[in-house]
XYZ file of C-alpha atoms in Angstrom:
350
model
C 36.515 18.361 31.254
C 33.262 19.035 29.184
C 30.888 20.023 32.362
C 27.988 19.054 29.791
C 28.753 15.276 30.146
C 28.955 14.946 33.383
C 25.895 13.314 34.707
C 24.707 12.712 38.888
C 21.334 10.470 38.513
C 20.724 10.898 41.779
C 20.804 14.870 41.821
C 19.417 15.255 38.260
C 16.056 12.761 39.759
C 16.093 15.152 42.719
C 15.815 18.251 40.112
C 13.984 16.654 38.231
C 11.479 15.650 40.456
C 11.321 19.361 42.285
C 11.038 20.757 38.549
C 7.505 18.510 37.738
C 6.347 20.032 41.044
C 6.690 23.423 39.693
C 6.011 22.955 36.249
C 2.962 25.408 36.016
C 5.018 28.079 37.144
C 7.041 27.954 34.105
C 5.520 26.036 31.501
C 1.940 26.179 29.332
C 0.332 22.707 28.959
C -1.799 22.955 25.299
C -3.739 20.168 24.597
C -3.999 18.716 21.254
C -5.686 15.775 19.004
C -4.142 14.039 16.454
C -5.566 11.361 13.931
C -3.720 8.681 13.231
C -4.347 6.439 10.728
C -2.563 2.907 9.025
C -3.996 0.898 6.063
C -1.733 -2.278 4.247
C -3.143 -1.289 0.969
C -2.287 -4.435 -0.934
C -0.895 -2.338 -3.358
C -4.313 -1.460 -4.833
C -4.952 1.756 -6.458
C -6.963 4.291 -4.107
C -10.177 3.571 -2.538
C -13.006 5.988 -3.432
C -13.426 8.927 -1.952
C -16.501 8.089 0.446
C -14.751 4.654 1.684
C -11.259 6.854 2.089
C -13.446 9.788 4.286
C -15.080 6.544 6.206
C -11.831 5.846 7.413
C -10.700 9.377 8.149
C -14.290 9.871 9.845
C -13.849 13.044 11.130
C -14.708 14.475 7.412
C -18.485 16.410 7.302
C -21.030 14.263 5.435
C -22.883 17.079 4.741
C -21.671 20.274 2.257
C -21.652 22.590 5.700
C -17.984 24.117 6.350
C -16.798 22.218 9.475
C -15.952 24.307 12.558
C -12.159 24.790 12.071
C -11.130 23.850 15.966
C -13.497 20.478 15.810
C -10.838 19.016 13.551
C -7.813 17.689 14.701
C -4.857 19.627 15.092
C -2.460 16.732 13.402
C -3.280 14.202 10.627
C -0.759 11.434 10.276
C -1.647 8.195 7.813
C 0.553 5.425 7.430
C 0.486 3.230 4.403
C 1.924 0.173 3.732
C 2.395 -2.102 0.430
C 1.390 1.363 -1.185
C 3.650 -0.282 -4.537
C 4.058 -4.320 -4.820
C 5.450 -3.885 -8.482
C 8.886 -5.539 -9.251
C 10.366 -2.471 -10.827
C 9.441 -0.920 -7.362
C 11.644 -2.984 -5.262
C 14.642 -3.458 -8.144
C 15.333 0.000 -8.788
C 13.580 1.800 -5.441
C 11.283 3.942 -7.786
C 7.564 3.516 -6.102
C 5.577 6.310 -7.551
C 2.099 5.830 -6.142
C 2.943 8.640 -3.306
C 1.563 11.633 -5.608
C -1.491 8.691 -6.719
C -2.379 8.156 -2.852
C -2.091 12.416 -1.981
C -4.175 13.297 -4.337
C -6.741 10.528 -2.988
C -6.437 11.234 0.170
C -7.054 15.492 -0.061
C -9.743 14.986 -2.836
C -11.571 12.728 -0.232
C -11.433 15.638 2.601
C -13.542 17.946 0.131
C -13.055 21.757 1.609
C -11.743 20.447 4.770
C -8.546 19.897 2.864
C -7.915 23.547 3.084
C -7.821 23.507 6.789
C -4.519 21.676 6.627
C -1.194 21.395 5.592
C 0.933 19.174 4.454
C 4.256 18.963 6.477
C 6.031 16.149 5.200
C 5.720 13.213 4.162
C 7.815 9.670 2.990
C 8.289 6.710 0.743
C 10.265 4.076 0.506
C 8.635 1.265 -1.307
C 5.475 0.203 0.055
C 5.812 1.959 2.839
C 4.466 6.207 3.089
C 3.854 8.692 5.651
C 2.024 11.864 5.369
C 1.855 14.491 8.773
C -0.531 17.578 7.948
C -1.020 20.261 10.473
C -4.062 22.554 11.026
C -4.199 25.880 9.243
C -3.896 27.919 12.433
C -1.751 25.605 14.199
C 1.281 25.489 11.517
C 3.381 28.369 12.832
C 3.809 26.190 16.114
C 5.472 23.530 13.955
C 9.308 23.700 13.780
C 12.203 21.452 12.742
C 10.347 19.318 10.720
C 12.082 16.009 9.621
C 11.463 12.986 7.527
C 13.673 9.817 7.785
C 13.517 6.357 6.298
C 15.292 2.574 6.710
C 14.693 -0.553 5.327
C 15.162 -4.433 6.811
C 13.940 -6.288 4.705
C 15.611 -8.597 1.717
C 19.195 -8.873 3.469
C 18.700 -6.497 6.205
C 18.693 -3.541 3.844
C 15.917 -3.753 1.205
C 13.478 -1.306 1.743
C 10.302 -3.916 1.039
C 10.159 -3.840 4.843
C 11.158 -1.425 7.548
C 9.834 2.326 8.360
C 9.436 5.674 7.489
C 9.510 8.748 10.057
C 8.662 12.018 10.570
C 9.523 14.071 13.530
C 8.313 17.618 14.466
C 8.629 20.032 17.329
C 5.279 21.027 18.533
C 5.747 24.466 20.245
C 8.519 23.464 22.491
C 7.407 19.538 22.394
C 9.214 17.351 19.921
C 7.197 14.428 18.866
C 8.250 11.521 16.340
C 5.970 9.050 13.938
C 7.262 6.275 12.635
C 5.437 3.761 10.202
C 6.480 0.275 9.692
C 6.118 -2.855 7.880
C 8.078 -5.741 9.684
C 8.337 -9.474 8.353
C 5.277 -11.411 7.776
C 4.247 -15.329 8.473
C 3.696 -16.337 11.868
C 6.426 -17.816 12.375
C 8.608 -14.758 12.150
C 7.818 -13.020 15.207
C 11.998 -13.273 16.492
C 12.626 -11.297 13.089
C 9.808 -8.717 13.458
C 11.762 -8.490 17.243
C 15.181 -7.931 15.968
C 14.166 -5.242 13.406
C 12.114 -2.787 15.784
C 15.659 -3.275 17.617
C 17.039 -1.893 14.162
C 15.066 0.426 13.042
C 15.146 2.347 16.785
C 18.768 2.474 16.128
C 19.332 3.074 12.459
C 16.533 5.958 12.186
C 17.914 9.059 12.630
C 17.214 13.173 12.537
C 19.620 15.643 12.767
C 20.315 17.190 16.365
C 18.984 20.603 16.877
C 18.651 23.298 19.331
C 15.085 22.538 19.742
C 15.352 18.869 20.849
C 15.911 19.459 24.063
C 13.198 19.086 26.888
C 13.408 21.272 29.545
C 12.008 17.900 32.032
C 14.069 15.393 31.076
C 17.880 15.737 32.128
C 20.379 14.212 29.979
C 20.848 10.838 31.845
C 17.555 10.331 30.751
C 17.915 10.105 27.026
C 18.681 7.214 24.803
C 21.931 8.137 24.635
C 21.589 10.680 21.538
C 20.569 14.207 21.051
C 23.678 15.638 22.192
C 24.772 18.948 20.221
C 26.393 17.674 17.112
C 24.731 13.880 17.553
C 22.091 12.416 16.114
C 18.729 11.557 16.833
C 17.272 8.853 17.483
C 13.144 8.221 17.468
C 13.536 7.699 21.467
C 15.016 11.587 21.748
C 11.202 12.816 21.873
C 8.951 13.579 24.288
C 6.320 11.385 22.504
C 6.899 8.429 19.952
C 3.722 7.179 18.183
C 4.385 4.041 16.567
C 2.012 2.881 13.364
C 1.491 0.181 11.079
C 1.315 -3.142 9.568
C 3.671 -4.661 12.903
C 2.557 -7.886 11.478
C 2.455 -9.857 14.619
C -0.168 -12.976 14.336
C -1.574 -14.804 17.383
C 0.539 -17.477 18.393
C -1.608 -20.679 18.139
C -4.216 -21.520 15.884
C -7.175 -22.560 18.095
C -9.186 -24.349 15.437
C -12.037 -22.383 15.866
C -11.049 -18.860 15.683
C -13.308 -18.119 12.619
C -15.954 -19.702 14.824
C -15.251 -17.219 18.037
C -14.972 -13.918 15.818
C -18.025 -14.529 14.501
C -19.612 -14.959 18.244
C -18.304 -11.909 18.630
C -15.637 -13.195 21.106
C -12.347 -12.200 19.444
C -11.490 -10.449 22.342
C -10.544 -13.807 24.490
C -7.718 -14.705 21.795
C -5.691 -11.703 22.464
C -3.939 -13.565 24.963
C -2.160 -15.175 21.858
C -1.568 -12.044 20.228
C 2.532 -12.263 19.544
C 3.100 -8.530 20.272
C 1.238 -8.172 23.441
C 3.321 -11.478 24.520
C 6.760 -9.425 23.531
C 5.652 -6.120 24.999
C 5.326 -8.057 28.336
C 8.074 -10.390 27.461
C 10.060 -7.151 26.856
C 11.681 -8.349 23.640
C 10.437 -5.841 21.544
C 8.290 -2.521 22.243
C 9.144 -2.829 25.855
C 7.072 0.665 27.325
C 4.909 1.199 24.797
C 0.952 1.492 25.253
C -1.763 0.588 23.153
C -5.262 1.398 23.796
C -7.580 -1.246 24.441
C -8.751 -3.450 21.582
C -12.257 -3.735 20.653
C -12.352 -4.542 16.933
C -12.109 -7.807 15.304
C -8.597 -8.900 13.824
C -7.534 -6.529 10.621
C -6.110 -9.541 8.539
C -6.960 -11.330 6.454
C -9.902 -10.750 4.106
C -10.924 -12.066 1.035
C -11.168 -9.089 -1.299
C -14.098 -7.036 -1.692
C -15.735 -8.703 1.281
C -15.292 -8.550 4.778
C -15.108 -12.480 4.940
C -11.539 -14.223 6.174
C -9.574 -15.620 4.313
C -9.750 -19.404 5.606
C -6.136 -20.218 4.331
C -4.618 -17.509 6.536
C -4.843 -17.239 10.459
C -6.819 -13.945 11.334
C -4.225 -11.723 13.128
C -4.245 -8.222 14.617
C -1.756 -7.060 12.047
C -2.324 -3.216 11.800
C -1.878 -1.485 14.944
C -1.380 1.931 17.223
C 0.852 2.112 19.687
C 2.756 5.350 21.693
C 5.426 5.230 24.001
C 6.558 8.743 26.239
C 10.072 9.621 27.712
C 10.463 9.564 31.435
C 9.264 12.770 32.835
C 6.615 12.919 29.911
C 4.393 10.291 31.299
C 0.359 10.622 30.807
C 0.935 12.712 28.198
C -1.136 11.333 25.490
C -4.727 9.234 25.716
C -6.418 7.707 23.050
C -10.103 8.991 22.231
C -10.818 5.856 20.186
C -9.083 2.694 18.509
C -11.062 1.189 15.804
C -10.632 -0.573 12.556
C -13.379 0.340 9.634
C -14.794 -2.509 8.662
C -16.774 -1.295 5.716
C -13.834 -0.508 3.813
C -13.085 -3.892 1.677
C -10.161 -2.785 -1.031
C -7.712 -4.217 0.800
C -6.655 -7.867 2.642
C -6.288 -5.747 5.532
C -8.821 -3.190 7.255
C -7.574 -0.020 8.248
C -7.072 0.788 11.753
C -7.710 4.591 12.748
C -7.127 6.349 16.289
């Protein structure tokens, strides 16, 4: 009998429990920032450099070096619809990764140099960069990129995710970006594929997966020696994108209250908030509160809605954290950047 299998709730909840007591006697808590980031791009070429460093905000307006430890430790974008052409989605060739880099570092000016890059993904439309600060790289191990799609048949990649998952000193953490079915009406598809993509990304299982908190009962069921893992064998799952959830109802005068100012009183018809509660998709995750004005959709160039589409919270932030892990992260800010009009969509930064 393999003695590592054999699980007792009851006593591992008991260890666990005395173990959370105790942690400072055996375990450094570092705290850390990370910027995260999602734009739907619309398949446009890059925005300009000032409208991309609006977006990343923490970039110096002025030609002063910036204080190395005022920047954020992690920097993890998410794009989506990155390439809409045809020969994109035939023959899985998108090419507008390198395009979107270079846009992205030339934008940061010198504070490019206080990161690096430490993966990053395509597949499609959809891309993923993670950078790391300078003096915070050699704490970075086990660095992994994944990618699925669920789209055209279940398979094509023109929607579904990309991932990357690290181990932060002894912490691993996991990003995943997604781009789930569209129209309103869809919201039991966009449902059933988080469903598949938690269970069809996967990293390879290593030694430093484990958490020394959370006993085995405890994980989804992966991460065993010589298993898989999934995105829910982390300590801390931040989930990013264009989630593509509208609001359920059209009121008739939505364009009316968001211009009050009032958007706020229609998230009660937001379609993910009414899963997440309804638990039929992102059951446990957390989302900081919302206080920006739906992210879709715009007439281009402007900042105007589109009045043949239904405004919608598209383009959101959310994190989930394993049992044992919980109150480990807190958002600083949630905002969309409203200035930024290259897109249908606004990007949404936290």
């Amino acid at each position: 009998l393999d003695a590592t299998r054999v699980s007792n709730p009851t006593k591992e909840a008991w260890i666990l429990h005395a173990l959370k007591k105790r942690r400072s006697e055996f375990l450094n808590s570092h705290t850390i920032t990370a910027f995260v980031g999602t734009w739907n791009v619309n398949g446009r070429v890059p925005a300009s450099p000032s409208a991309l460093a609006s977006w990343l905000g923490f970039i110096s307006k002025d030609s002063g070096q910036t204080e190395l430890t005022s920047l954020p430790e992690l920097l993890v974008l998410g794009f989506q619809e990155l390439d809409v052409r045809a020969e994109a989605f035939v023959y899985n060739n998108a090419v507008k990764d390198v395009e979107w880099t270079d846009a992205i570092e030339g934008c940061m000016g010198s504070t490019q140099h206080a990161y690096r890059k430490l993966a990053s993904k395509q597949l499609i439309g959809m891309f993923i960069m993670v950078y790391a600060r300078i003096d915070v790289v050699e704490l970075v191990s086990d660095v992994q990129a994944a990618s699925v799609g669920c789209g055209i048949m279940g398979m094509v990649g023109n929607k579904g995710a990309v991932a990357v998952r690290i181990v932060y000193m002894d912490t691993p953490l996991c990003f995943v970006c997604s781009h789930l079915a569209h129209d309103a009406a869809q919201v039991d598809r966009r449902n059933s594929q988080f469903h598949d993509l938690c269970k069809r990304l996967l990293f390879t299982a290593s030694t430093a997966a484990a958490d020394p908190l959370v006993p085995l009962n405890m994980i989804h069921g992966s991460g065993s020696a010589g298993r898989p893992l999934t995105v829910f064998d982390h300590s801390y799952l931040l989930w990013l994108g264009d989630l593509n959830y509208r609001l359920a109802i059209d009121t008739g005068d939505m364009a009316d209250i968001i211009a009050r100012g009032e958007h706020q009183s229609l998230l009660g018809l937001d379609q993910l908030r009414i899963a997440m509660m309804n638990k039929q998709a992102f059951a446990g995750f957390e989302e900081a509160e919302i206080g920006f004005a739906p992210t879709y959709k715009y007439v281009l160039g402007t900042s105007t809605y589109d009045e043949g589409r239904r405004p919608a919270w598209c383009d959101r932030v959310l994190w989930w954290t394993r049992p044992g892990c919980e109150g480990g992260v807190r958002s600083l800010s949630y905002d969309s950047v409203d200035s930024v009009m290259t897109s249908d969509h606004k990007p949404v930064r936290s």
